[in-house]
Coordinates of C-alpha atoms in Angstrom, one line a residue:
X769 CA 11.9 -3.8 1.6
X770 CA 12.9 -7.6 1.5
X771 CA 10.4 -10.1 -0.6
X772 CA 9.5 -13.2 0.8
X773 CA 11.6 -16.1 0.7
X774 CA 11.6 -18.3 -2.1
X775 CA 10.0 -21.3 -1.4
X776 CA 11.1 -24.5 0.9
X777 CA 9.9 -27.6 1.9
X778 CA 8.2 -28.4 5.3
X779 CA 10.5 -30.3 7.7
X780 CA 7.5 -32.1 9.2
X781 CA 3.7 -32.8 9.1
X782 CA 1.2 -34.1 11.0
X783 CA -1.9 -34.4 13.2
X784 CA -3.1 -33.9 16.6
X785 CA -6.4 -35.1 18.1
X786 CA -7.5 -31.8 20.0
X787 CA -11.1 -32.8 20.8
X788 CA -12.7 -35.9 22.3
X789 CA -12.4 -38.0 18.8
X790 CA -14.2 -35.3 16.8
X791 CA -11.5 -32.8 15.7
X792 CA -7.9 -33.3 14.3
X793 CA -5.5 -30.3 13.0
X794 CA -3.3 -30.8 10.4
X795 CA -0.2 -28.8 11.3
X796 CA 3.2 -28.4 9.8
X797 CA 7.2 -27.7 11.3
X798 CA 9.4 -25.4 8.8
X799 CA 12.6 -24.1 8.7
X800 CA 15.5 -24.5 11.0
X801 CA 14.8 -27.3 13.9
X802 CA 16.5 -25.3 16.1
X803 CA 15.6 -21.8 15.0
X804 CA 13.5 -19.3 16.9
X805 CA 9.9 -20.6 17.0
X806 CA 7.0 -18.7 14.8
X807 CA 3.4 -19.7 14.8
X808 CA 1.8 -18.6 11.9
X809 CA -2.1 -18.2 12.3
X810 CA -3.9 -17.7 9.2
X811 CA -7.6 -16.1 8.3
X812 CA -11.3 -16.5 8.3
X813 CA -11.6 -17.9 10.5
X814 CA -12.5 -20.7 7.8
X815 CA -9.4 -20.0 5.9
X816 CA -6.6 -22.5 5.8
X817 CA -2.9 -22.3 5.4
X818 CA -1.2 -21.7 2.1
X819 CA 2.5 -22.5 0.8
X820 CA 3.4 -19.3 0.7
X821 CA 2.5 -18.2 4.4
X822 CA 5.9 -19.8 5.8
X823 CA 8.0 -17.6 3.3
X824 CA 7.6 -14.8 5.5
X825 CA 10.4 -16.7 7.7
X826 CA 13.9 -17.0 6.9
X827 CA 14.2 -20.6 7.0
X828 CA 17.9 -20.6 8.4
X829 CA 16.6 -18.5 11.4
X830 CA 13.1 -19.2 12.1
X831 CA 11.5 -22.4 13.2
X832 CA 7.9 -22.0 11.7
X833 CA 4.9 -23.6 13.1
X834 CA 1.5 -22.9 10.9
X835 CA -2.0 -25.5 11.0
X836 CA -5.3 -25.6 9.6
X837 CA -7.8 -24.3 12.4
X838 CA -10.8 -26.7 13.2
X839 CA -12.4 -27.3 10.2
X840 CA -10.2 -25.5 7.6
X841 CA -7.9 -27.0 5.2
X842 CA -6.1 -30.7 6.1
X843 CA -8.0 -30.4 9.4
X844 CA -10.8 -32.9 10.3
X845 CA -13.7 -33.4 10.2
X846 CA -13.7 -30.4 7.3
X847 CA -15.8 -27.5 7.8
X848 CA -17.3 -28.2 11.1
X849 CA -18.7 -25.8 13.2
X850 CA -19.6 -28.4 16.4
X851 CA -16.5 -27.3 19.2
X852 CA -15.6 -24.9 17.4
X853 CA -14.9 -21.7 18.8
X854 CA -12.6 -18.4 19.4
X855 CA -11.3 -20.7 23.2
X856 CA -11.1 -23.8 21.6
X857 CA -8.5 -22.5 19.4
X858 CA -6.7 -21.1 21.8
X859 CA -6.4 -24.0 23.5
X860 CA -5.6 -25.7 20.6
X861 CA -2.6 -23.7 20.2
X862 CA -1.4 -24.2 23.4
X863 CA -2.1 -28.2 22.8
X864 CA 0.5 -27.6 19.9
X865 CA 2.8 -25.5 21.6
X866 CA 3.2 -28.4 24.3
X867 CA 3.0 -31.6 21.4
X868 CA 6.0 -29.6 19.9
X869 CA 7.9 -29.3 23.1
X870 CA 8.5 -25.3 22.7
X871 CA 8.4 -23.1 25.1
X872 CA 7.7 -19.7 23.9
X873 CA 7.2 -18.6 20.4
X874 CA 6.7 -15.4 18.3
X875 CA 3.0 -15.1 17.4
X876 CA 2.2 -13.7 13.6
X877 CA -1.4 -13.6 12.3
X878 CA -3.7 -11.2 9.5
X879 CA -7.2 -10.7 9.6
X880 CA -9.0 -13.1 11.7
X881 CA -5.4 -14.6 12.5
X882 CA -4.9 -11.3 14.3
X883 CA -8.4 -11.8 16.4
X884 CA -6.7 -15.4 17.3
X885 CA -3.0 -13.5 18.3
X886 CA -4.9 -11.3 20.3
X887 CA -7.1 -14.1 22.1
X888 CA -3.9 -16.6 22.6
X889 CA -1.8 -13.7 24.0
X890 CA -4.1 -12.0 25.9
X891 CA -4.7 -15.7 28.1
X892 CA -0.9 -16.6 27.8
X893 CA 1.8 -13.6 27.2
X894 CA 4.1 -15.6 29.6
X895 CA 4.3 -17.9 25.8
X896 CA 4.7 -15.1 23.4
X897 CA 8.2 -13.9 22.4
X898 CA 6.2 -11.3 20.0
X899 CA 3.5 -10.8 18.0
X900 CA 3.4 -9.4 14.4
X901 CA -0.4 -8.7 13.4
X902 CA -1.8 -7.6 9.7
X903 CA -5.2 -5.9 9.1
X904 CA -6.5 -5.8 12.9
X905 CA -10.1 -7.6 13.0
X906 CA -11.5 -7.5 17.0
X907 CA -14.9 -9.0 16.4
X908 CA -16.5 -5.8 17.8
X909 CA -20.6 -5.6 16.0
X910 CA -19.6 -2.7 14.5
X911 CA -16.8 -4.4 12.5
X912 CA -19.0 -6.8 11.4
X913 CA -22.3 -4.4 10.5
X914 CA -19.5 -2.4 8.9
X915 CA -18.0 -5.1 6.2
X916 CA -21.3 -7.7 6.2
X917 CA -24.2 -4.8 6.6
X918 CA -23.9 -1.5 6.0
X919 CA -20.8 0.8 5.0
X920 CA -18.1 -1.4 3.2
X921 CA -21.7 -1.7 -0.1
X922 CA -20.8 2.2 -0.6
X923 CA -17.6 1.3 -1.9
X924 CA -18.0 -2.2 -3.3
X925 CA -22.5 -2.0 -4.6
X926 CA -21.6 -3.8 -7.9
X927 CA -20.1 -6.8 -5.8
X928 CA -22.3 -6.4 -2.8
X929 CA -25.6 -7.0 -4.5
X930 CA -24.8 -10.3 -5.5
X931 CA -24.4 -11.0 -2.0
X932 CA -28.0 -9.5 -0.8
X933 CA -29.7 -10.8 -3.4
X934 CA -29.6 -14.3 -2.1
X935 CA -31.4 -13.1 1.2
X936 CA -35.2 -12.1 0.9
X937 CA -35.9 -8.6 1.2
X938 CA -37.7 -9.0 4.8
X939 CA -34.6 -11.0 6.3
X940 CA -31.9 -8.2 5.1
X941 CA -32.3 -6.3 8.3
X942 CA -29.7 -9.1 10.1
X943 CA -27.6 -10.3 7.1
X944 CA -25.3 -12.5 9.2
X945 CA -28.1 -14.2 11.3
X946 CA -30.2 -14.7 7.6
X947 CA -26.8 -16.5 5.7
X948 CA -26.4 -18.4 9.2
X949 CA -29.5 -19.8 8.6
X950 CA -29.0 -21.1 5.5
X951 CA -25.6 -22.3 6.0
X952 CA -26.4 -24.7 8.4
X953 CA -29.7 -25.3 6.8
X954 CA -30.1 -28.9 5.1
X955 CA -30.2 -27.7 1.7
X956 CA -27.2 -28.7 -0.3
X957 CA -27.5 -26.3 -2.8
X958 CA -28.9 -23.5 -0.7
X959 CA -26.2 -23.7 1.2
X960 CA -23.1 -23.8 -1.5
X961 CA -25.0 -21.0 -3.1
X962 CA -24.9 -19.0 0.1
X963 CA -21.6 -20.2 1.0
X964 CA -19.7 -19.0 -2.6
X965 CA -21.7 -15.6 -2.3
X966 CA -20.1 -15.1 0.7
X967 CA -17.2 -16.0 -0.1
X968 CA -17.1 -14.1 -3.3
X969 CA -17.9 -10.8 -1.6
X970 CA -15.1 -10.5 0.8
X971 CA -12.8 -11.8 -1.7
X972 CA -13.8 -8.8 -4.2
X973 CA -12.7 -6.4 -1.6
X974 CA -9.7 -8.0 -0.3
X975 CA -7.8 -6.1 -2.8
X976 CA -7.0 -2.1 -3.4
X977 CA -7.6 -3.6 -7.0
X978 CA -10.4 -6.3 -7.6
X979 CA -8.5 -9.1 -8.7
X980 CA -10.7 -11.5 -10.8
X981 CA -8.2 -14.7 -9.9
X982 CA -8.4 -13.8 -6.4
X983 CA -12.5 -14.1 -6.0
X984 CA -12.1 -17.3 -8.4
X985 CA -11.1 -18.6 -5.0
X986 CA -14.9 -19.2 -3.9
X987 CA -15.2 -21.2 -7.5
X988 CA -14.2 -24.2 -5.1
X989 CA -17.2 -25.4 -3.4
X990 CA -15.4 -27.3 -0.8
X991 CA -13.0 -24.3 0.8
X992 CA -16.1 -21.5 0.2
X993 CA -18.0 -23.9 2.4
X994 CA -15.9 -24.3 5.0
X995 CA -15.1 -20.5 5.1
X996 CA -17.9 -19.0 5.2
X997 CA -19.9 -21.6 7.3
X998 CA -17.3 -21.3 10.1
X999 CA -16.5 -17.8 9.7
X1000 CA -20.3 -17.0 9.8
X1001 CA -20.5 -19.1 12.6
X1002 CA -17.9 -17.2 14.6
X1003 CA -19.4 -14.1 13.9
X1004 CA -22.9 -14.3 14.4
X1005 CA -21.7 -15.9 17.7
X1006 CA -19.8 -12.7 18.3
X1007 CA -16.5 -14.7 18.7
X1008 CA -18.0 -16.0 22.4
X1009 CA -16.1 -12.6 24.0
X1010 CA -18.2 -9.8 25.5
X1011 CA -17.8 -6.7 22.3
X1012 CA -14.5 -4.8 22.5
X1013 CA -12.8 -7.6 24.7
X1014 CA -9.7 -7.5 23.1
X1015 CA -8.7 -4.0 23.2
X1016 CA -10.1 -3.6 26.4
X1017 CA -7.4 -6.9 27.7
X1018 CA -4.4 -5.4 25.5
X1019 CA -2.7 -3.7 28.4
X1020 CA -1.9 -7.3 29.1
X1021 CA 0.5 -7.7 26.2
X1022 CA 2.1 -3.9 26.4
X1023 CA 5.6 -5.3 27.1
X1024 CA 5.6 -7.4 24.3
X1025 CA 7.6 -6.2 21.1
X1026 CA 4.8 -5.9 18.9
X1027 CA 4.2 -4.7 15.0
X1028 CA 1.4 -3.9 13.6
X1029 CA 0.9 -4.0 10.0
X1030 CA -1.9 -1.9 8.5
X1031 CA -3.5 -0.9 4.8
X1032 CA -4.9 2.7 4.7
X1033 CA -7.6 1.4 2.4
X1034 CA -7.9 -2.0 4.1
X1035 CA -11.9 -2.2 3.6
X1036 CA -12.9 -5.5 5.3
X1037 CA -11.0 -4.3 8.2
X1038 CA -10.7 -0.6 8.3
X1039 CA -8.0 1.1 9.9
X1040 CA -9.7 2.5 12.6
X1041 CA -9.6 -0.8 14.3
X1042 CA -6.1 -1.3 14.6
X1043 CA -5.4 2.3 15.3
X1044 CA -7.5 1.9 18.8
X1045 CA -6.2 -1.1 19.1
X1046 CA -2.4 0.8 18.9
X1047 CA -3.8 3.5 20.9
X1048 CA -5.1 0.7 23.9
X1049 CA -1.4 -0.3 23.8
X1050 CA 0.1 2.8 24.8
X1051 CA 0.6 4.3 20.9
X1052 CA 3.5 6.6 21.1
X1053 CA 4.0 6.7 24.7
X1054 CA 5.1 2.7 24.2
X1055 CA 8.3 1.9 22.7
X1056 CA 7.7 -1.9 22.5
X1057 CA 4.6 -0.7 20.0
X1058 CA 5.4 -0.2 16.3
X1059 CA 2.2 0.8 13.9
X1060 CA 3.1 0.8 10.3
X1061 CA 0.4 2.1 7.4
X1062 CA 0.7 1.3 4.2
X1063 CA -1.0 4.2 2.1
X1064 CA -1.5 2.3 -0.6
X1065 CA -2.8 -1.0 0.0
X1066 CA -6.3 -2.6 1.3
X1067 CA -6.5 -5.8 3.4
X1068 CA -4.5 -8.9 1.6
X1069 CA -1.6 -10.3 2.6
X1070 CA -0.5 -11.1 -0.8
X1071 CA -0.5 -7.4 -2.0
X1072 CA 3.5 -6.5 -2.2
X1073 CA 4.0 -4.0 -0.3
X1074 CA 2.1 -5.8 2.4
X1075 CA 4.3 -9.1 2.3
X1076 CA 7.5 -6.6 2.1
X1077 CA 6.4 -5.1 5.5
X1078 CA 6.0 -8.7 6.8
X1079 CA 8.8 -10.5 6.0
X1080 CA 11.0 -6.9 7.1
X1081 CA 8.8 -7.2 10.3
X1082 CA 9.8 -10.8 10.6
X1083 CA 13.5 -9.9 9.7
X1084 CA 14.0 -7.4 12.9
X1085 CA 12.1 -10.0 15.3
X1086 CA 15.5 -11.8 14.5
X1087 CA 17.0 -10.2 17.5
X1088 CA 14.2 -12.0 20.0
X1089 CA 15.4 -15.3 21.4
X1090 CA 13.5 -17.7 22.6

């Protein structure tokens, strides 16, 4: 299995007004000019892109796309939650798609970005060459009570308490409703307390080891704030889909060539997810449909063996044109 590639520079960089003057992505154009297009679509939702997310992509084949969602990373006004939801970022795709004058593209997300894959391709697979998808997350309730309630603590209680303890005892029956509160609350340091405890938990489980510089992450009070505000705000919203949306809409991608990327010991988004989400697609039956498990891995990207499957997933989407 290939590693990424080592790194290169971004072609260009910019922004694009998306929203009646309030919002403004940052995105950025990598790789060949003339290569195959391939958005990237990164995690939270809250996250923001890295450096490292376009070496997935050869750079002499692929034209890669990636941006900061609404309120993440380089985007403005930072970790804003007004206009900002699951459709808005959909449509803020397709506002990039047309400001970059491509036509179709290869769609690639993890996590959240998966969510996002699903959403985009679902309302336009007449604009998707592909999709490539890590860690499937489908906003279903029983996701969320899973990872942010009850189930994932049994694994994880030494870095789950942390997070309860900042909710009173008689507000723990909802936990997401009880941190929405406070993150959007109007105190300051309520609020970056709340936001780096929720931050800190998912990024102690991330891992199929705990990786101390990895939940250092949520040390920064500026990207735990805009992560877990928005990504709280997204799910105690339910993503604005009915529950189980996605897979119920995913016979409208089935003749798409699609990978799916999975850990087996992916705790913030268990495998059972993507597996219904394979099965919804046609599992076996379809031949467009691969689903890969990696026995030995939980949810990051940035595990090897994970970035490995990636990039080789990336590698044998070489023979899609645009």
């Amino acid at each position: 299995m290939a590693p990424i590639y080592p790194a290169f520079a971004v072609n260009n960089s910019g922004h694009l007004q998306v929203s009646d003057g309030l919002h403004s992505i940052y995105y950025e154009d990598c790789g060949r000019s003339t290569g195959t297009p391939i958005l990237f679509l990164h995690g939270g939702p809250g996250g923001g892109i890295e450096d490292s997310d376009r070496q997935y992509f050869d750079p002499s084949h692929y034209r890669s796309i990636l941006f900061d969602q609404r309120g993440c990373g380089k985007s403005s006004p930072p970790a804003s939650i007004e206009d900002n939801t699951t459709w808005h970022l959909v449509s803020d795709i397709e506002a990039l798609r047309e400001h970059l004058n491509i036509e179709k593209w290869i769609v690639f997300g993890g996590s959240w970005g998966s969510t996002l894959t699903l959403a985009y391709s679902e309302k336009y697979p007449e604009r998707c060459l592909g999709l490539i998808m890590r860690g499937i997350f489908t906003l279903r309730r029983e996701e969320l009570e899973w990872f942010y309630q009850k189930g994932a603590d049994m694994l994880f209680p030494d870095y789950f308490e942390p997070y309860k303890a900042m909710i009173p005892a008689e507000e723990r029956g909802d936990m997401m409703k009880a941190y929405y509160k406070r993150l959007t609350g109007d105190n300051e340091e309520l609020r970056l307390k709340c936001a780096s405890a929720w931050s800190t938990w998912e990024n102690a489980t991330s891992k199929l080891v705990v990786d101390p510089a990895y939940i250092a992450k949520a040390d920064d009070p500026k990207w735990a704030l805009a992560f877990a505000r928005i990504e709280n705000h997204f799910f105690v919203n339910g993503g604005w889909m009915r529950d189980g949306q996605l897979i119920e809409e995913a016979y409208k991608i089935k003749h798409l060539p699609i990978i799916i990327v999975q850990g087996r010991y992916d705790v913030v988004c268990p495998a059972k997810t993507s597996w219904e989400l394979y099965k919804a697609l046609g599992g076996k039956e379809n031949n467009n449909v691969e689903y890969i498990i990696i026995d030995d891995v939980g949810h990051s990207a940035h595990e090897v063996k994970v970035e490995q499957a990636l990039v080789d997933a990336a590698d044998r989407f070489k023979s899609i044109k645009a």
